[in-house]
XYZ file of N, CA and C in Angstrom:
825
model
N 35.174 22.142 182.570
C 34.171 22.501 181.563
C 34.531 21.918 180.209
N 35.859 22.040 179.861
C 36.310 21.506 178.582
C 36.106 19.997 178.542
N 36.352 19.334 179.716
C 36.196 17.895 179.780
C 34.748 17.492 179.535
N 33.800 18.267 180.118
C 32.378 17.987 179.917
C 31.979 18.170 178.461
N 32.518 19.247 177.853
C 32.215 19.498 176.441
C 32.754 18.380 175.561
N 33.960 17.898 175.908
C 34.551 16.808 175.129
C 33.725 15.548 175.227
N 33.271 15.247 176.428
C 32.426 14.057 176.630
C 31.121 14.178 175.873
N 30.558 15.407 175.930
C 29.306 15.657 175.215
C 29.492 15.462 173.713
N 30.618 15.946 173.198
C 30.896 15.827 171.762
C 31.029 14.360 171.356
N 31.662 13.565 172.220
C 31.822 12.137 171.931
C 30.466 11.450 171.888
N 29.600 11.818 172.863
C 28.264 11.217 172.906
C 27.462 11.565 171.656
N 27.570 12.841 171.233
C 26.879 13.282 170.023
C 27.372 12.491 168.816
N 28.692 12.299 168.740
C 29.277 11.565 167.621
C 28.790 10.120 167.595
N 28.771 9.473 168.785
C 28.320 8.095 168.875
C 26.845 7.969 168.500
N 26.052 8.936 168.969
C 24.623 8.919 168.649
C 24.404 9.085 167.154
N 25.206 9.985 166.548
C 25.093 10.216 165.103
C 25.448 8.954 164.330
N 26.531 8.293 164.759
C 26.954 7.056 164.097
C 25.874 5.987 164.220
N 25.256 5.916 165.405
C 24.200 4.923 165.626
C 23.012 5.185 164.721
N 22.628 6.461 164.619
C 21.492 6.820 163.770
C 21.784 6.558 162.302
N 23.010 6.840 161.884
C 23.405 6.585 160.496
C 23.363 5.097 160.197
N 23.845 4.297 161.167
C 23.851 2.846 160.989
C 22.428 2.308 160.901
N 21.571 2.808 161.794
C 20.168 2.383 161.775
C 19.495 2.780 160.472
N 19.808 3.999 160.016
C 19.228 4.496 158.775
C 19.674 3.649 157.596
N 20.966 3.293 157.605
C 21.503 2.481 156.506
C 20.855 1.109 156.499
N 20.677 0.527 157.719
C 20.050 -0.773 157.811
C 18.603 -0.704 157.351
N 17.897 0.369 157.762
C 16.507 0.537 157.371
C 16.375 0.689 155.866
N 17.292 1.475 155.267
C 17.257 1.658 153.820
C 17.535 0.355 153.106
N 18.489 -0.432 153.678
C 18.834 -1.711 153.072
C 17.642 -2.655 153.090
N 16.925 -2.700 154.241
C 15.769 -3.570 154.362
C 14.639 -3.120 153.441
N 14.423 -1.819 153.365
C 13.330 -1.305 152.542
C 13.607 -1.469 151.057
N 14.890 -1.587 150.689
C 15.235 -1.725 149.282
C 15.116 -3.165 148.799
N 14.953 -4.112 149.735
C 14.820 -5.510 149.339
C 13.443 -5.769 148.735
N 13.403 -6.604 147.715
C 12.147 -6.955 147.061
C 11.348 -7.888 147.963
N 10.088 -7.549 148.199
C 9.247 -8.356 149.079
C 8.654 -9.532 148.286
N 8.839 -10.723 148.820
C 8.351 -11.942 148.190
C 7.337 -12.602 149.109
N 6.112 -12.777 148.608
C 5.073 -13.461 149.374
C 4.963 -14.895 148.876
N 5.067 -15.839 149.809
C 5.045 -17.261 149.488
C 3.714 -17.839 149.958
N 2.960 -18.435 149.036
C 1.626 -18.946 149.361
C 1.648 -20.456 149.573
N 0.909 -20.900 150.588
C 0.785 -22.314 150.920
C -0.561 -22.530 151.589
N -1.051 -23.774 151.568
C -2.335 -24.004 152.250
C -2.147 -24.381 153.723
N -0.886 -24.523 154.164
C -0.579 -24.858 155.567
C -1.303 -26.108 156.042
N -1.586 -27.023 155.118
C -2.360 -28.215 155.467
C -1.860 -29.441 154.710
N -0.567 -29.436 154.395
C 0.007 -30.553 153.648
C 1.250 -31.033 154.387
N 1.057 -31.413 155.643
C 2.176 -31.905 156.454
C 2.741 -33.189 155.832
N 4.052 -33.397 155.900
C 5.051 -32.581 156.598
C 5.706 -31.518 155.721
N 5.119 -31.258 154.548
C 5.688 -30.253 153.655
C 5.390 -28.838 154.136
N 4.153 -28.622 154.538
C 3.759 -27.304 155.022
C 2.575 -27.446 155.970
N 2.717 -26.846 157.158
C 1.648 -26.891 158.147
C 1.894 -25.765 159.152
N 0.999 -25.642 160.108
C 1.167 -24.639 161.153
C 1.174 -25.313 162.518
N 2.046 -24.816 163.386
C 2.116 -25.316 164.756
C 2.247 -24.123 165.683
N 1.311 -24.000 166.602
C 1.281 -22.851 167.516
C 1.286 -21.535 166.743
N 0.575 -21.534 165.612
C 0.450 -20.321 164.807
C 1.649 -20.014 163.932
N 2.671 -20.874 163.960
C 3.891 -20.638 163.181
C 3.937 -21.554 161.958
N 4.446 -21.009 160.837
C 4.611 -21.808 159.630
C 5.722 -22.831 159.842
N 5.417 -24.086 159.534
C 6.368 -25.174 159.718
C 6.354 -26.078 158.488
N 7.352 -26.964 158.424
C 7.370 -27.965 157.366
C 8.626 -27.909 156.521
N 8.819 -28.942 155.735
C 9.999 -29.049 154.880
C 10.084 -27.885 153.896
N 8.989 -27.640 153.169
C 8.995 -26.554 152.185
C 9.316 -25.210 152.834
N 8.737 -24.989 153.998
C 8.933 -23.721 154.697
C 10.397 -23.533 155.073
N 10.992 -24.571 155.670
C 12.385 -24.451 156.117
C 13.360 -24.409 154.945
N 13.024 -25.081 153.844
C 13.858 -24.979 152.638
C 13.857 -23.540 152.132
N 12.696 -22.929 152.093
C 12.605 -21.540 151.623
C 13.316 -20.579 152.564
N 13.209 -20.808 153.854
C 13.942 -19.964 154.803
C 15.442 -20.076 154.570
N 15.904 -21.304 154.286
C 17.328 -21.506 154.021
C 17.738 -20.860 152.704
N 16.868 -20.920 151.705
C 17.157 -20.319 150.400
C 17.370 -18.815 150.532
N 16.527 -18.164 151.312
C 16.573 -16.700 151.398
C 17.322 -16.192 152.624
N 17.944 -17.077 153.378
C 18.684 -16.662 154.554
C 19.797 -15.680 154.184
N 19.845 -14.564 154.893
C 20.875 -13.531 154.713
C 20.844 -12.873 153.335
N 19.729 -13.020 152.605
C 19.636 -12.380 151.293
C 19.528 -10.862 151.455
N 20.357 -10.139 150.714
C 20.273 -8.676 150.742
C 19.416 -8.158 149.593
N 18.809 -9.098 148.850
C 17.990 -8.713 147.700
C 16.510 -8.955 147.932
N 16.193 -10.033 148.670
C 14.798 -10.418 148.845
C 14.419 -10.498 150.325
N 13.175 -10.161 150.604
C 12.597 -10.297 151.944
C 11.322 -11.127 151.812
N 11.250 -12.275 152.493
C 10.124 -13.182 152.299
C 9.121 -13.134 153.447
N 7.885 -13.490 153.109
C 6.840 -13.695 154.110
C 5.942 -14.807 153.590
N 5.266 -15.501 154.514
C 4.394 -16.608 154.140
C 2.940 -16.225 154.377
N 2.060 -16.810 153.566
C 0.630 -16.571 153.730
C -0.118 -17.874 153.493
N -1.167 -18.099 154.278
C -1.997 -19.289 154.129
C -3.213 -18.961 153.274
N -3.476 -19.808 152.288
C -4.654 -19.626 151.443
C -5.140 -21.000 150.996
N -6.384 -21.079 150.531
C -6.916 -22.362 150.052
C -6.076 -22.869 148.883
N -5.966 -24.182 148.755
C -5.104 -24.773 147.729
C -5.426 -24.231 146.337
N -6.732 -24.175 145.999
C -7.081 -23.753 144.640
C -6.938 -22.247 144.430
N -6.530 -21.513 145.465
C -6.286 -20.070 145.313
C -4.799 -19.744 145.206
N -3.947 -20.754 145.410
C -2.504 -20.488 145.405
C -2.037 -20.020 144.027
N -2.343 -20.790 142.996
C -1.838 -20.456 141.664
C -2.591 -19.275 141.038
N -3.861 -19.113 141.369
C -4.571 -17.925 140.869
C -3.981 -16.668 141.490
N -3.483 -16.802 142.728
C -2.803 -15.682 143.373
C -1.476 -15.371 142.719
N -0.778 -16.413 142.250
C 0.465 -16.199 141.492
C 0.139 -15.496 140.170
N -0.958 -15.908 139.528
C -1.387 -15.263 138.284
C -1.594 -13.767 138.480
N -2.169 -13.407 139.619
C -2.502 -12.006 139.894
C -1.359 -11.245 140.551
N -0.209 -11.910 140.750
C 0.974 -11.319 141.380
C 0.739 -10.955 142.847
N -0.268 -11.588 143.464
C -0.419 -11.427 144.914
C 0.658 -12.234 145.618
N 1.025 -13.362 145.019
C 2.069 -14.235 145.554
C 3.139 -14.420 144.481
N 4.374 -14.492 144.907
C 5.477 -14.641 143.953
C 6.025 -16.069 143.902
N 5.734 -16.845 144.952
C 6.166 -18.246 144.979
C 5.018 -19.096 145.506
N 4.783 -20.241 144.851
C 3.810 -21.222 145.323
C 4.577 -22.393 145.918
N 4.296 -22.718 147.179
C 5.020 -23.790 147.871
C 4.019 -24.695 148.566
N 3.753 -25.862 147.967
C 2.729 -26.737 148.546
C 2.864 -28.158 148.011
N 4.090 -28.696 148.055
C 4.333 -30.038 147.526
C 3.814 -30.155 146.096
N 4.161 -29.166 145.261
C 3.694 -29.175 143.877
C 4.502 -30.150 143.031
N 3.781 -30.969 142.269
C 4.404 -31.865 141.314
C 4.314 -31.271 139.913
N 4.998 -31.909 138.987
C 5.011 -31.411 137.606
C 3.835 -31.979 136.816
N 3.217 -31.136 136.020
C 2.345 -31.619 134.951
C 2.375 -30.604 133.812
N 2.021 -31.062 132.631
C 2.171 -30.242 131.429
C 1.305 -28.994 131.473
N 0.110 -29.119 132.023
C -0.796 -27.967 132.108
C -0.181 -26.846 132.939
N 0.416 -27.207 134.067
C 1.079 -26.198 134.895
C 2.306 -25.632 134.185
N 3.043 -26.493 133.500
C 4.271 -26.053 132.838
C 3.991 -25.017 131.754
N 2.796 -25.043 131.201
C 2.431 -24.068 130.176
C 2.195 -22.681 130.774
N 1.894 -22.631 132.068
C 1.556 -21.357 132.710
C 2.594 -20.863 133.707
N 3.385 -21.796 134.286
C 4.260 -21.410 135.391
C 5.689 -21.916 135.186
N 6.598 -21.286 135.897
C 7.985 -21.719 135.915
C 8.196 -22.642 137.110
N 8.968 -23.703 136.908
C 9.262 -24.660 137.971
C 10.697 -24.477 138.441
N 10.896 -24.506 139.735
C 12.249 -24.495 140.283
C 12.917 -25.831 139.988
N 14.188 -25.949 140.298
C 14.811 -27.261 140.356
C 14.108 -28.027 141.473
N 14.016 -29.366 141.366
C 13.286 -30.129 142.398
C 13.928 -30.015 143.772
N 13.090 -30.068 144.802
C 13.597 -29.969 146.180
C 13.392 -31.262 146.974
N 12.601 -32.207 146.444
C 12.478 -33.518 147.073
C 11.923 -34.499 146.052
N 12.059 -35.791 146.350
C 11.537 -36.828 145.458
C 10.838 -37.894 146.295
N 9.563 -38.127 145.992
C 8.767 -39.112 146.721
C 7.908 -39.894 145.733
N 7.784 -41.186 145.948
C 6.934 -42.007 145.086
C 5.468 -41.739 145.367
N 4.624 -42.052 144.369
C 3.188 -42.012 144.608
C 2.800 -43.204 145.480
N 1.766 -43.005 146.302
C 1.316 -44.088 147.179
C -0.206 -44.063 147.291
N -0.753 -45.226 147.586
C -2.198 -45.365 147.775
C -2.459 -45.725 149.239
N -3.293 -44.931 149.893
C -3.710 -45.215 151.264
C -5.074 -45.890 151.216
N -5.195 -47.013 151.891
C -6.433 -47.797 151.854
C -6.672 -48.453 153.209
N -7.765 -49.198 153.314
C -8.092 -49.861 154.577
C -6.983 -50.823 154.983
N -6.839 -51.009 156.265
C -5.829 -51.917 156.784
C -6.031 -53.313 156.197
N -4.937 -53.896 155.702
C -5.007 -55.233 155.124
C -5.345 -55.249 153.653
N -5.660 -54.051 153.091
C -5.952 -53.946 151.658
C -4.911 -53.040 151.022
N -4.253 -53.529 149.991
C -3.212 -52.717 149.362
C -3.397 -52.682 147.848
N -3.051 -51.535 147.277
C -3.104 -51.337 145.832
C -1.764 -50.767 145.387
N -1.081 -51.476 144.490
C 0.217 -50.969 144.045
C 0.248 -50.616 142.560
N -0.942 -50.547 141.933
C -1.026 -50.093 140.539
C -2.365 -49.404 140.323
N -2.424 -48.534 139.350
C -3.673 -47.824 139.060
C -4.750 -48.775 138.557
N -4.352 -49.829 137.843
C -5.331 -50.786 137.327
C -6.149 -51.408 138.456
N -5.535 -51.573 139.618
C -6.234 -52.166 140.752
C -7.280 -51.221 141.349
N -7.226 -49.953 140.947
C -8.166 -48.963 141.479
C -9.438 -48.863 140.639
N -9.497 -49.605 139.557
C -10.676 -49.593 138.687
C -11.934 -49.912 139.497
N -12.946 -49.030 139.377
C -14.209 -49.232 140.076
C -14.219 -48.794 141.523
N -13.064 -48.362 142.027
C -12.962 -47.945 143.425
C -13.278 -46.442 143.564
N -13.657 -46.050 144.782
C -14.020 -44.656 145.060
C -12.869 -43.925 145.751
N -12.727 -42.636 145.412
C -11.719 -41.815 146.062
C -12.189 -40.372 146.146
N -11.413 -39.548 146.830
C -11.626 -38.098 146.877
C -10.327 -37.414 146.483
N -10.456 -36.308 145.767
C -9.275 -35.547 145.348
C -9.662 -34.084 145.183
N -8.670 -33.220 145.309
C -8.900 -31.796 145.065
C -8.851 -31.543 143.568
N -9.856 -30.870 143.042
C -9.886 -30.562 141.616
C -8.653 -29.752 141.234
N -8.002 -30.136 140.135
C -6.824 -29.414 139.669
C -5.525 -29.919 140.250
N -5.607 -30.811 141.234
C -4.378 -31.351 141.820
C -3.757 -32.370 140.874
N -2.476 -32.590 141.041
C -1.781 -33.560 140.208
C -2.371 -34.959 140.380
N -2.785 -35.261 141.593
C -3.323 -36.585 141.892
C -4.665 -36.804 141.184
N -5.502 -35.778 141.164
C -6.773 -35.884 140.446
C -6.529 -36.094 138.956
N -5.564 -35.394 138.408
C -5.286 -35.505 136.972
C -4.764 -36.892 136.604
N -3.959 -37.481 137.479
C -3.455 -38.837 137.224
C -4.620 -39.817 137.096
N -5.587 -39.710 138.001
C -6.746 -40.604 137.981
C -7.645 -40.308 136.785
N -7.826 -39.030 136.476
C -8.628 -38.646 135.309
C -8.003 -39.186 134.026
N -6.676 -39.076 133.934
C -5.976 -39.565 132.742
C -6.102 -41.087 132.596
N -6.073 -41.792 133.749
C -6.237 -43.247 133.684
C -7.626 -43.589 133.148
N -8.647 -42.885 133.618
C -10.008 -43.140 133.140
C -10.121 -42.907 131.639
N -9.495 -41.841 131.148
C -9.555 -41.535 129.712
C -8.816 -42.588 128.887
N -7.712 -43.070 129.438
C -6.890 -44.039 128.707
C -7.439 -45.463 128.771
N -8.435 -45.691 129.628
C -8.976 -47.039 129.805
C -10.506 -47.043 129.733
N -11.057 -46.639 128.576
C -12.518 -46.543 128.458
C -13.212 -47.900 128.537
N -12.464 -48.991 128.351
C -13.046 -50.326 128.393
C -13.122 -50.887 129.811
N -12.547 -50.174 130.765
C -12.550 -50.635 132.150
C -13.477 -49.773 132.999
N -13.906 -50.327 134.121
C -14.764 -49.571 135.023
C -13.977 -48.383 135.562
N -14.500 -47.167 135.415
C -13.715 -45.981 135.800
C -13.493 -45.879 137.305
N -12.419 -45.228 137.646
C -12.174 -44.863 139.043
C -13.174 -43.764 139.387
N -13.896 -43.915 140.479
C -14.920 -42.947 140.855
C -14.279 -41.835 141.692
N -14.210 -40.644 141.111
C -13.531 -39.525 141.758
C -14.559 -38.537 142.313
N -14.596 -38.396 143.614
C -15.398 -37.356 144.249
C -14.481 -36.159 144.493
N -14.879 -34.988 143.992
C -14.025 -33.807 144.134
C -14.341 -33.103 145.453
N -13.364 -33.096 146.321
C -13.532 -32.487 147.639
C -13.573 -30.970 147.515
N -14.284 -30.343 148.421
C -14.356 -28.884 148.434
C -12.986 -28.308 148.743
N -12.706 -27.145 148.156
C -11.429 -26.477 148.408
C -11.234 -26.284 149.897
N -10.042 -26.580 150.361
C -9.752 -26.416 151.780
C -10.047 -27.651 152.609
N -10.609 -28.713 151.976
C -10.847 -29.946 152.715
C -9.510 -30.580 153.079
N -9.277 -30.752 154.353
C -7.985 -31.248 154.815
C -7.744 -32.680 154.364
N -6.478 -33.001 154.129
C -6.113 -34.375 153.779
C -6.548 -35.327 154.899
N -6.405 -34.878 156.140
C -6.827 -35.704 157.279
C -8.295 -36.088 157.165
N -9.122 -35.139 156.765
C -10.559 -35.404 156.613
C -10.801 -36.439 155.536
N -10.102 -36.309 154.425
C -10.277 -37.263 153.325
C -9.793 -38.657 153.728
N -8.713 -38.718 154.476
C -8.210 -40.014 154.934
C -9.200 -40.650 155.917
N -9.844 -39.829 156.736
C -10.852 -40.351 157.662
C -11.994 -41.030 156.911
N -12.271 -40.549 155.700
C -13.353 -41.123 154.903
C -13.031 -42.541 154.446
N -11.751 -42.894 154.444
C -11.379 -44.289 154.164
C -11.782 -45.145 155.353
N -11.492 -44.661 156.551
C -11.823 -45.415 157.759
C -13.327 -45.616 157.924
N -14.122 -44.580 157.568
C -15.570 -44.737 157.758
C -16.254 -45.410 156.567
N -15.468 -45.754 155.531
C -15.995 -46.547 154.429
C -16.650 -45.786 153.300
N -16.650 -44.444 153.346
C -17.297 -43.692 152.268
C -16.456 -43.657 150.992
N -15.153 -43.883 151.121
C -14.288 -44.030 149.942
C -13.342 -45.208 150.192
N -12.698 -45.656 149.097
C -11.824 -46.823 149.193
C -10.355 -46.473 149.348
N -9.959 -45.331 148.807
C -8.531 -45.023 148.819
C -8.287 -43.532 148.604
N -7.043 -43.123 148.868
C -6.552 -41.789 148.523
C -5.217 -41.982 147.802
N -5.068 -41.356 146.644
C -3.787 -41.330 145.940
C -3.056 -40.058 146.351
N -1.848 -40.217 146.873
C -1.074 -39.058 147.326
C 0.403 -39.444 147.289
N 1.282 -38.545 147.732
C 2.689 -38.917 147.750
C 2.990 -39.739 148.998
N 4.016 -40.584 148.879
C 4.334 -41.527 149.951
C 4.726 -40.821 151.248
N 5.485 -39.731 151.127
C 5.947 -39.023 152.323
C 4.761 -38.531 153.156
N 3.858 -37.801 152.519
C 2.707 -37.249 153.233
C 1.796 -38.347 153.764
N 1.583 -39.371 152.945
C 0.674 -40.454 153.327
C 1.181 -41.186 154.559
N 2.451 -41.556 154.553
C 3.028 -42.268 155.696
C 3.027 -41.388 156.942
N 3.309 -40.103 156.740
C 3.356 -39.165 157.863
C 1.995 -39.038 158.533
N 0.955 -38.819 157.745
C -0.355 -38.542 158.330
C -0.954 -39.781 158.991
N -0.720 -40.953 158.406
C -1.229 -42.185 159.006
C -0.566 -42.426 160.360
N 0.730 -42.209 160.423
C 1.457 -42.397 161.680
C 1.116 -41.302 162.683
N 1.099 -40.047 162.232
C 0.873 -38.916 163.130
C -0.523 -38.935 163.740
N -1.519 -39.328 162.932
C -2.904 -39.311 163.403
C -3.363 -40.652 163.963
N -2.497 -41.665 163.890
C -2.844 -42.960 164.458
C -3.907 -43.723 163.690
N -3.982 -43.514 162.370
C -4.960 -44.234 161.561
C -4.544 -45.697 161.396
N -5.523 -46.584 161.395
C -5.267 -48.003 161.137
C -5.492 -48.252 159.643
N -4.543 -47.792 158.830
C -4.652 -47.864 157.377
C -3.349 -48.386 156.777
N -3.424 -48.774 155.521
C -2.260 -49.284 154.811
C -1.810 -48.278 153.755
N -0.517 -48.008 153.700
C 0.053 -47.133 152.677
C 0.951 -47.982 151.784
N 0.627 -48.017 150.483
C 1.373 -48.841 149.537
C 1.913 -47.973 148.403
N 3.209 -48.026 148.185
C 3.795 -47.264 147.083
C 3.491 -47.952 145.758
N 3.178 -47.147 144.745
C 2.902 -47.692 143.422
C 4.177 -48.278 142.821
N 4.065 -49.447 142.223
C 5.210 -50.091 141.592
C 5.386 -49.624 140.149
N 4.285 -49.198 139.552
C 4.338 -48.775 138.146
C 4.673 -47.290 138.045
N 5.415 -46.936 137.000
C 5.729 -45.533 136.754
C 4.505 -44.839 136.182
N 4.340 -43.590 136.534
C 3.223 -42.798 136.024
C 3.779 -41.580 135.315
N 3.404 -41.408 134.073
C 3.767 -40.178 133.367
C 5.190 -40.164 132.851
N 6.106 -39.570 133.614
C 7.452 -39.327 133.099
C 8.488 -39.431 134.208
N 9.733 -39.086 133.846
C 10.823 -39.121 134.823
C 10.646 -38.070 135.907
N 9.702 -37.176 135.727
C 9.445 -36.135 136.736
C 8.506 -36.614 137.835
N 7.986 -37.824 137.692
C 7.072 -38.349 138.708
C 7.702 -38.316 140.092
N 6.939 -37.854 141.062
C 7.389 -37.862 142.445
C 8.274 -36.705 142.834
N 8.669 -35.892 141.862
C 9.516 -34.741 142.165
C 8.661 -33.578 142.655
N 9.195 -32.822 143.604
C 8.487 -31.678 144.175
C 9.182 -30.381 143.776
N 8.381 -29.363 143.457
C 8.924 -28.105 142.957
C 8.291 -26.902 143.651
N 8.967 -25.772 143.529
C 8.400 -24.464 143.839
C 7.994 -23.841 142.511
N 6.912 -23.061 142.506
C 6.403 -22.489 141.254
C 6.457 -20.969 141.270
N 6.676 -20.396 140.060
C 6.765 -18.946 139.880
C 5.939 -18.533 138.660
N 5.628 -17.257 138.584
C 4.938 -16.728 137.415
C 5.887 -16.710 136.219
N 5.329 -16.857 135.029
C 6.140 -16.779 133.804
C 6.276 -15.318 133.396
N 7.044 -14.593 134.174
C 7.290 -13.179 133.930
C 8.786 -12.921 134.052
N 9.185 -11.701 133.713
C 10.591 -11.327 133.853
C 11.027 -11.462 135.310
N 10.172 -11.003 136.220
C 10.487 -11.078 137.647
C 10.522 -12.537 138.114
N 9.599 -13.337 137.579
C 9.567 -14.743 137.941
C 10.817 -15.481 137.496
N 11.299 -15.169 136.310
C 12.522 -15.802 135.794
C 13.734 -15.418 136.636
N 13.792 -14.151 137.035
C 14.904 -13.686 137.863
C 14.876 -14.358 139.232
N 13.684 -14.480 139.791
C 13.520 -15.125 141.089
C 13.881 -16.608 141.002
N 13.472 -17.256 139.935
C 13.791 -18.673 139.731
C 15.305 -18.884 139.655
N 16.018 -18.012 138.972
C 17.476 -18.143 138.866
C 18.122 -18.086 140.250
N 17.654 -17.145 141.059
C 18.190 -17.013 142.420
C 17.893 -18.269 143.233
N 16.650 -18.743 143.180
C 16.228 -19.904 143.958
C 16.978 -21.159 143.513
N 17.101 -21.374 142.207
C 17.789 -22.565 141.700
C 19.250 -22.600 142.128
N 19.887 -21.440 142.122
C 21.289 -21.362 142.545
C 21.422 -21.784 144.008
N 20.501 -21.304 144.829
C 20.550 -21.625 146.253
C 20.175 -23.092 146.506
N 19.224 -23.640 145.733
C 18.868 -25.052 145.887
C 20.087 -25.931 145.633
N 20.843 -25.608 144.598
C 22.055 -26.369 144.286
C 23.040 -26.311 145.447
N 23.208 -25.125 146.020
C 24.131 -24.958 147.143
C 23.658 -25.740 148.371
N 22.344 -25.705 148.624
C 21.792 -26.389 149.794
C 21.846 -27.912 149.638
N 21.770 -28.378 148.399
C 21.929 -29.808 148.162
C 23.379 -30.224 148.400
N 24.301 -29.412 147.892
C 25.723 -29.746 147.999
C 26.228 -29.688 149.438
N 25.710 -28.761 150.230
C 26.215 -28.657 151.608
C 25.436 -29.540 152.602
N 24.469 -30.299 152.082
C 23.748 -31.254 152.932
C 22.522 -30.720 153.631
N 22.209 -29.439 153.420
C 21.048 -28.852 154.108
C 19.744 -29.535 153.708
N 19.556 -29.788 152.408
C 18.318 -30.433 151.965
C 18.173 -31.825 152.578
N 19.254 -32.574 152.613
C 19.201 -33.920 153.197
C 18.876 -33.865 154.686
N 19.470 -32.894 155.381
C 19.210 -32.745 156.815
C 17.751 -32.400 157.078
N 17.207 -31.471 156.299
C 15.804 -31.084 156.480
C 14.874 -32.233 156.110
N 15.235 -32.981 155.072
C 14.444 -34.137 154.671
C 14.382 -35.162 155.801
N 15.512 -35.435 156.415
C 15.556 -36.381 157.520
C 14.725 -35.890 158.703
N 14.793 -34.581 158.957
C 14.031 -33.995 160.066
C 12.530 -34.148 159.858
N 12.050 -33.829 158.663
C 10.602 -33.810 158.423
C 10.046 -35.104 157.851
N 10.856 -35.834 157.067
C 10.351 -37.031 156.409
C 10.807 -38.333 157.052
N 11.816 -38.226 157.935
C 12.338 -39.438 158.546
C 13.296 -40.194 157.654
N 13.744 -39.560 156.578
C 14.684 -40.191 155.658
C 15.188 -39.182 154.644
N 16.186 -39.577 153.875
C 16.808 -38.680 152.892
C 16.109 -38.815 151.549
N 15.270 -37.826 151.228
C 14.570 -37.793 149.957
C 15.073 -36.638 149.080
N 16.333 -36.241 149.315
C 16.858 -35.066 148.609
C 18.211 -35.308 147.935
N 19.059 -36.152 148.507
C 20.401 -36.297 147.962
C 20.420 -36.970 146.597
N 19.331 -37.665 146.231
C 19.279 -38.339 144.934
C 18.654 -37.485 143.839
N 18.455 -36.197 144.127
C 17.889 -35.300 143.128
C 18.910 -35.015 142.022
N 18.433 -34.945 140.780
C 19.309 -34.607 139.662
C 19.339 -33.101 139.442
């Protein structure tokens, strides 16, 4: 009888320890700050979905940044491109991740992480036709998402060159896939798409388009051209989150994680040369 009681007492003790451990883990998880990361899931290879799962360079970089964090718990959400930053404004999302480049208008409203990749601007056009400067795009037709960095580059060129035939910019509806816009080059409704070299080369190869991708030879804007960032709200919480993210980006660059992910998704190292 005593032996049975002893065994019972041991089982009770083990069960209690298990429940305490589970409770501690649950409390630890519930105490972590929830971070929602917004993306349009349509900017491969930076961010896309495969079999319903979030994939891409930006996604895996963020997973690596927050891996084993006892402070933050992340989740991803898909939304239209033009709703990403308005969602950050409203604090629905705490991080914007969608191959964001730098521009002054965004810098006035949002905080930028340290860069996570560097890619040149490129022009996608019909096979056998190449454009390696903005001047060559004068009078040509294109499509761009309103508010995107690429649209602003073309708009700025038009403003700076009033004596030349303007670049004709058709503003695509929010959520119009890059693939759809690239198809419009093949069917002749537009002449080119200005985008980053990584995405342009990826989509042409992945979708089997018979098109030419040419990197621009001329610099555009500033030394920040071609750099990719994560964006945060200009708030106390946003600044704290940025500090955490920047620290981890530095660590991931130093240990080779960024270069490895770049090679996996981009087919080359677009991260080790980051300043």
